[in-house]
Amino acid sequence: MTNPTLHRTATVNGRKVFYREAGDPSAPTILLLHGLPTSSQMFRELMPALVDRFHLIAPDYIGFGHSDAPSRGEFTYTFDNLATHVAGLVDALGLTSYIIYMQDYGGPVGFRLFTQRPAQVKGFIIQNTNAYMEGVGDAPKKVLLPLWENRNAETEKPARDFVSIEGTKFHWLVGAKNPEAINPDNWILDQALLDRPGTQDYQVDLLENYKSNIALYPDWQAAFRKHQPKTLIVWGKHDPFFIPPGARAYLNDLPDAKLVWLDSGHFVLDENVAQVACEIKARFAPNHTATNSAA
């Protein structure tokens, strides 16, 4: 392989942040921001498919993947703090211009970066991540609303189930066109990290803090309207967490966005990596001649 994916770390605010890097740094950069319950490993097949046209950086948030995972007593697990450390990595790597690929938790992290430094963000690739109330499905509401109203042992239980092996496996398999095409390494590797002592405690903290994202939806939407970043939306249409109305809602504020429906659920890349890579190149690669692909 002429363009291997490299596995690196940087120190940000005294913490080790792990990231995967591939491609020529002189090419357009895509910052790949993962969701729950996974890490940058979700991009391990997409990165080789894009490496010929892009420079790719895929970090693990603090507490996820191979990055440092301090206890909740040593680190306050909020989306503001996750975004601060990704911004710190961006600065440590000297990135001044990048497209952001966002899935699930990647949206709250990426949209914070965008509102703080819009001139740096040259585009969005949005995959099953939400910025609109109409995109929140009943499944997360049942878990989150009781937790937000009154956090106690009883309301924490559904949140802990969310990051149990059953919950993690469900995240990966729900809505898949062919479940046998989904690599079981996904949920086994993710769960091994989630089962580390104390990890599920701070994951519940983040699920509780998710309400901070909803409070920012109007600010994000206003920033979309003001700056009009070039946008590609690739959306698994069978996702029970972030449902199709949330994908369509972006078009109200970003009317020039391209929306591509995928026959998938919350995760899409195991079954659709070739199409997603093709759509990204058609939308963002310099001097790329688009090829037809079914939407």
CSV table of C-alpha atoms in Angstrom, one decimal:
chain,number,residue,atom,x,y,z
A,1,MET,CA,0.0,0.0,0.0
A,2,THR,CA,1.5,3.4,-1.0
A,3,ASN,CA,-0.7,5.4,1.3
A,4,PRO,CA,-1.0,3.6,4.6
A,5,THR,CA,-3.1,4.8,7.5
A,6,LEU,CA,-0.8,6.0,10.3
A,7,HIS,CA,-1.7,5.7,14.0
A,8,ARG,CA,-0.5,8.7,16.0
A,9,THR,CA,-0.9,10.6,19.2
A,10,ALA,CA,-0.7,14.3,20.2
A,11,THR,CA,-0.8,15.9,23.6
A,12,VAL,CA,-3.7,18.3,24.0
A,13,ASN,CA,-4.2,20.1,27.3
A,14,GLY,CA,-2.0,17.5,29.0
A,15,ARG,CA,-4.0,14.6,27.6
A,16,LYS,CA,-3.1,12.0,24.9
A,17,VAL,CA,-5.3,12.3,21.9
A,18,PHE,CA,-5.1,9.4,19.4
A,19,TYR,CA,-5.7,10.0,15.7
A,20,ARG,CA,-5.5,8.1,12.4
A,21,GLU,CA,-3.9,10.0,9.6
A,22,ALA,CA,-3.7,9.2,5.9
A,23,GLY,CA,-3.1,11.0,2.6
A,24,ASP,CA,-1.0,13.9,1.4
A,25,PRO,CA,-1.2,16.9,3.8
A,26,SER,CA,-1.2,19.2,0.7
A,27,ALA,CA,-4.6,17.7,-0.4
A,28,PRO,CA,-7.9,19.0,1.1
A,29,THR,CA,-8.2,17.7,4.7
A,30,ILE,CA,-11.3,15.9,6.0
A,31,LEU,CA,-11.6,15.8,9.8
A,32,LEU,CA,-13.6,12.6,10.5
A,33,LEU,CA,-15.6,12.7,13.8
A,34,HIS,CA,-17.0,9.5,15.1
A,35,GLY,CA,-20.1,8.7,17.1
A,36,LEU,CA,-21.3,6.6,20.1
A,37,PRO,CA,-20.5,3.8,20.9
A,38,THR,CA,-17.5,3.7,18.7
A,39,SER,CA,-14.2,5.6,17.9
A,40,SER,CA,-12.2,6.4,14.9
A,41,GLN,CA,-12.2,2.7,14.0
A,42,MET,CA,-15.5,3.3,12.3
A,43,PHE,CA,-13.6,5.0,9.5
A,44,ARG,CA,-11.0,2.3,8.9
A,45,GLU,CA,-12.4,1.3,5.6
A,46,LEU,CA,-13.5,4.8,4.4
A,47,MET,CA,-10.0,6.3,4.8
A,48,PRO,CA,-8.3,4.0,2.2
A,49,ALA,CA,-11.1,4.7,-0.2
A,50,LEU,CA,-10.5,8.5,0.0
A,51,VAL,CA,-6.7,8.6,0.5
A,52,ASP,CA,-6.0,9.2,-3.2
A,53,ARG,CA,-7.7,12.6,-3.1
A,54,PHE,CA,-7.7,13.8,0.5
A,55,HIS,CA,-5.7,14.3,3.6
A,56,LEU,CA,-7.6,12.5,6.4
A,57,ILE,CA,-7.5,13.0,10.2
A,58,ALA,CA,-9.7,10.8,12.4
A,59,PRO,CA,-9.3,11.5,16.1
A,60,ASP,CA,-10.7,9.6,19.1
A,61,TYR,CA,-12.3,11.9,21.7
A,62,ILE,CA,-11.0,11.9,25.2
A,63,GLY,CA,-12.5,8.8,26.9
A,64,PHE,CA,-13.0,7.0,23.6
A,65,GLY,CA,-10.9,4.6,21.5
A,66,HIS,CA,-7.2,4.9,22.1
A,67,SER,CA,-7.2,8.4,23.6
A,68,ASP,CA,-6.7,9.0,27.3
A,69,ALA,CA,-9.7,8.0,29.3
A,70,PRO,CA,-9.5,9.8,32.7
A,71,SER,CA,-12.0,9.0,35.3
A,72,ARG,CA,-15.0,11.3,35.7
A,73,GLY,CA,-13.3,12.6,38.9
A,74,GLU,CA,-10.3,13.8,36.8
A,75,PHE,CA,-12.1,15.1,33.7
A,76,THR,CA,-15.5,16.7,33.2
A,77,TYR,CA,-17.2,14.8,30.4
A,78,THR,CA,-19.2,17.3,28.4
A,79,PHE,CA,-19.5,18.0,24.7
A,80,ASP,CA,-17.9,21.3,25.2
A,81,ASN,CA,-14.8,19.5,26.6
A,82,LEU,CA,-14.7,16.9,23.8
A,83,ALA,CA,-14.9,19.7,21.3
A,84,THR,CA,-12.1,21.7,23.1
A,85,HIS,CA,-9.8,18.8,22.8
A,86,VAL,CA,-10.6,18.2,19.1
A,87,ALA,CA,-10.0,21.9,18.5
A,88,GLY,CA,-6.7,21.5,20.3
A,89,LEU,CA,-5.7,18.7,18.1
A,90,VAL,CA,-6.6,20.7,15.0
A,91,ASP,CA,-4.3,23.5,16.3
A,92,ALA,CA,-1.5,21.1,17.2
A,93,LEU,CA,-1.6,19.7,13.7
A,94,GLY,CA,-1.6,23.1,12.1
A,95,LEU,CA,-4.9,22.5,10.2
A,96,THR,CA,-6.3,25.8,9.0
A,97,SER,CA,-8.8,24.5,6.4
A,98,TYR,CA,-10.8,21.3,6.5
A,99,ILE,CA,-14.1,19.6,5.7
A,100,ILE,CA,-15.8,17.9,8.6
A,101,TYR,CA,-17.4,14.4,8.4
A,102,MET,CA,-19.8,14.0,11.3
A,103,GLN,CA,-21.7,11.0,12.6
A,104,ASP,CA,-23.8,10.9,15.8
A,105,TYR,CA,-21.6,12.6,18.5
A,106,GLY,CA,-19.5,13.9,15.7
A,107,GLY,CA,-22.2,16.5,15.0
A,108,PRO,CA,-22.2,18.2,18.4
A,109,VAL,CA,-18.4,18.2,18.3
A,110,GLY,CA,-18.1,19.4,14.7
A,111,PHE,CA,-20.8,22.0,14.9
A,112,ARG,CA,-19.1,23.6,17.9
A,113,LEU,CA,-15.9,23.8,15.9
A,114,PHE,CA,-17.8,25.3,13.0
A,115,THR,CA,-19.5,28.0,15.1
A,116,GLN,CA,-16.2,28.9,16.8
A,117,ARG,CA,-14.1,29.1,13.6
A,118,PRO,CA,-16.4,29.1,10.6
A,119,ALA,CA,-13.6,30.4,8.2
A,120,GLN,CA,-11.7,27.2,8.7
A,121,VAL,CA,-14.5,24.8,7.8
A,122,LYS,CA,-14.8,24.3,4.1
A,123,GLY,CA,-17.7,21.9,4.1
A,124,PHE,CA,-19.8,19.3,5.9
A,125,ILE,CA,-20.3,15.6,5.3
A,126,ILE,CA,-23.3,14.8,7.6
A,127,GLN,CA,-24.1,11.2,8.3
A,128,ASN,CA,-26.9,10.4,10.8
A,129,THR,CA,-26.1,13.3,13.2
A,130,ASN,CA,-28.7,15.8,14.3
A,131,ALA,CA,-29.2,19.6,14.6
A,132,TYR,CA,-33.0,19.7,14.5
A,133,MET,CA,-35.6,18.6,17.0
A,134,GLU,CA,-37.6,16.8,14.3
A,135,GLY,CA,-34.6,14.5,13.8
A,136,VAL,CA,-34.7,13.0,17.3
A,137,GLY,CA,-36.4,9.6,17.2
A,138,ASP,CA,-38.5,8.0,20.0
A,139,ALA,CA,-35.7,5.6,20.9
A,140,PRO,CA,-33.3,8.2,22.3
A,141,LYS,CA,-36.2,10.2,23.8
A,142,LYS,CA,-37.2,7.2,26.0
A,143,VAL,CA,-33.6,7.0,27.2
A,144,LEU,CA,-32.7,10.6,27.6
A,145,LEU,CA,-35.8,12.5,28.7
A,146,PRO,CA,-36.2,10.8,32.1
A,147,LEU,CA,-32.5,11.1,32.7
A,148,TRP,CA,-32.6,14.8,32.0
A,149,GLU,CA,-35.6,15.4,34.2
A,150,ASN,CA,-34.3,13.6,37.2
A,151,ARG,CA,-31.0,11.6,37.2
A,152,ASN,CA,-31.1,8.7,39.6
A,153,ALA,CA,-30.4,5.0,39.6
A,154,GLU,CA,-33.7,4.3,38.0
A,155,THR,CA,-33.4,6.8,35.1
A,156,GLU,CA,-29.7,5.9,34.7
A,157,LYS,CA,-30.6,2.3,33.9
A,158,PRO,CA,-31.8,2.8,30.3
A,159,ALA,CA,-28.7,4.9,29.6
A,160,ARG,CA,-26.4,2.2,31.0
A,161,ASP,CA,-28.3,-0.4,28.8
A,162,PHE,CA,-27.6,2.0,25.9
A,163,VAL,CA,-23.8,1.3,26.3
A,164,SER,CA,-24.1,-2.4,27.2
A,165,ILE,CA,-23.1,-5.1,24.8
A,166,GLU,CA,-26.8,-5.5,23.7
A,167,GLY,CA,-27.1,-1.7,23.1
A,168,THR,CA,-23.8,-1.5,21.3
A,169,LYS,CA,-24.6,-4.4,19.0
A,170,PHE,CA,-28.0,-2.9,18.3
A,171,HIS,CA,-26.4,0.4,17.3
A,172,TRP,CA,-24.3,-1.4,14.7
A,173,LEU,CA,-27.0,-3.7,13.3
A,174,VAL,CA,-30.2,-1.7,13.4
A,175,GLY,CA,-31.4,-0.9,9.9
A,176,ALA,CA,-28.7,-2.8,8.1
A,177,LYS,CA,-29.7,-4.1,4.7
A,178,ASN,CA,-27.8,-7.3,5.4
A,179,PRO,CA,-26.7,-7.9,9.0
A,180,GLU,CA,-24.2,-10.5,7.9
A,181,ALA,CA,-22.3,-7.7,6.1
A,182,ILE,CA,-21.7,-5.9,9.4
A,183,ASN,CA,-18.3,-6.8,10.9
A,184,PRO,CA,-18.8,-8.1,14.5
A,185,ASP,CA,-15.4,-6.7,15.4
A,186,ASN,CA,-17.3,-3.3,15.5
A,187,TRP,CA,-19.3,-4.0,18.6
A,188,ILE,CA,-16.8,-6.4,20.3
A,189,LEU,CA,-14.0,-3.9,20.1
A,190,ASP,CA,-16.2,-1.0,21.1
A,191,GLN,CA,-17.6,-2.9,24.0
A,192,ALA,CA,-14.2,-3.9,25.3
A,193,LEU,CA,-13.4,-0.2,25.7
A,194,LEU,CA,-16.9,0.6,27.1
A,195,ASP,CA,-16.4,-2.1,29.8
A,196,ARG,CA,-13.3,-0.5,31.3
A,197,PRO,CA,-13.8,0.4,34.9
A,198,GLY,CA,-15.6,3.8,35.2
A,199,THR,CA,-16.2,4.2,31.5
A,200,GLN,CA,-19.9,3.6,31.5
A,201,ASP,CA,-20.2,6.2,34.4
A,202,TYR,CA,-18.9,9.0,32.2
A,203,GLN,CA,-20.8,7.8,29.2
A,204,VAL,CA,-23.9,8.3,31.2
A,205,ASP,CA,-22.6,11.8,32.0
A,206,LEU,CA,-22.3,12.5,28.3
A,207,LEU,CA,-25.8,11.2,27.6
A,208,GLU,CA,-27.1,13.6,30.3
A,209,ASN,CA,-25.0,16.4,28.8
A,210,TYR,CA,-26.6,15.8,25.4
A,211,LYS,CA,-29.3,18.3,26.4
A,212,SER,CA,-26.6,21.0,25.9
A,213,ASN,CA,-26.6,20.1,22.2
A,214,ILE,CA,-30.3,20.6,21.8
A,215,ALA,CA,-30.0,24.0,23.5
A,216,LEU,CA,-27.5,25.0,20.8
A,217,TYR,CA,-29.6,23.8,17.8
A,218,PRO,CA,-30.8,27.4,17.1
A,219,ASP,CA,-27.3,28.8,17.1
A,220,TRP,CA,-26.0,26.0,14.8
A,221,GLN,CA,-28.9,26.6,12.4
A,222,ALA,CA,-28.3,30.3,12.3
A,223,ALA,CA,-24.6,29.6,11.5
A,224,PHE,CA,-25.6,27.3,8.7
A,225,ARG,CA,-27.8,30.0,7.2
A,226,LYS,CA,-25.2,32.7,7.5
A,227,HIS,CA,-22.1,30.8,6.2
A,228,GLN,CA,-23.7,28.2,3.8
A,229,PRO,CA,-21.0,25.6,4.0
A,230,LYS,CA,-20.9,23.2,1.0
A,231,THR,CA,-22.7,20.1,2.3
A,232,LEU,CA,-23.2,16.5,1.5
A,233,ILE,CA,-25.7,14.5,3.6
A,234,VAL,CA,-25.5,10.7,3.4
A,235,TRP,CA,-28.1,9.2,5.7
A,236,GLY,CA,-29.1,5.7,6.7
A,237,LYS,CA,-32.8,6.0,6.4
A,238,HIS,CA,-33.7,3.2,8.8
A,239,ASP,CA,-32.0,4.8,11.8
A,240,PRO,CA,-34.3,4.8,14.9
A,241,PHE,CA,-32.1,7.3,16.7
A,242,PHE,CA,-31.7,10.1,14.2
A,243,ILE,CA,-34.7,9.8,11.9
A,244,PRO,CA,-35.2,11.0,8.3
A,245,PRO,CA,-36.9,14.3,9.1
A,246,GLY,CA,-33.7,15.4,10.7
A,247,ALA,CA,-31.9,14.8,7.4
A,248,ARG,CA,-34.4,16.8,5.4
A,249,ALA,CA,-34.4,19.6,7.9
A,250,TYR,CA,-30.9,20.6,7.0
A,251,LEU,CA,-32.2,21.5,3.5
A,252,ASN,CA,-34.2,24.4,5.0
A,253,ASP,CA,-31.0,26.1,6.1
A,254,LEU,CA,-28.6,24.6,3.5
A,255,PRO,CA,-30.7,24.5,0.3
A,256,ASP,CA,-27.7,23.7,-1.9
A,257,ALA,CA,-26.9,20.6,0.1
A,258,LYS,CA,-27.0,17.2,-1.6
A,259,LEU,CA,-29.0,14.6,0.3
A,260,VAL,CA,-28.3,10.9,-0.4
A,261,TRP,CA,-30.5,8.2,1.2
A,262,LEU,CA,-28.8,4.9,2.1
A,263,ASP,CA,-30.5,1.6,2.8
A,264,SER,CA,-28.9,1.5,6.2
A,265,GLY,CA,-29.4,2.4,9.8
A,266,HIS,CA,-27.4,4.4,12.4
A,267,PHE,CA,-24.1,3.2,10.8
A,268,VAL,CA,-23.7,3.0,7.1
A,269,LEU,CA,-20.1,2.5,6.1
A,270,ASP,CA,-19.8,-1.3,6.4
A,271,GLU,CA,-22.3,-1.7,3.6
A,272,ASN,CA,-22.0,1.5,1.7
A,273,VAL,CA,-18.3,2.6,1.9
A,274,ALA,CA,-17.8,2.7,-1.9
A,275,GLN,CA,-20.8,4.8,-2.5
A,276,VAL,CA,-20.1,7.2,0.3
A,277,ALA,CA,-16.5,7.6,-0.9
A,278,CYS,CA,-17.8,8.3,-4.5
A,279,GLU,CA,-20.2,10.9,-3.2
A,280,ILE,CA,-17.5,12.6,-1.2
A,281,LYS,CA,-15.2,12.8,-4.1
A,282,ALA,CA,-17.9,14.0,-6.4
A,283,ARG,CA,-18.8,16.8,-4.0
A,284,PHE,CA,-15.4,17.8,-2.6
A,285,ALA,CA,-12.4,16.4,-4.6
A,286,PRO,CA,-10.6,19.0,-6.8
A,287,ASN,CA,-11.1,18.3,-10.5
A,288,HIS,CA,-13.1,15.2,-9.8
A,289,THR,CA,-15.5,14.0,-12.5
A,290,ALA,CA,-18.7,12.8,-10.9
A,291,THR,CA,-19.9,9.3,-11.7
A,292,ASN,CA,-23.5,8.3,-11.4
A,293,SER,CA,-24.6,6.5,-8.2
A,294,ALA,CA,-28.0,5.6,-7.0
A,295,ALA,CA,-29.2,7.8,-4.2
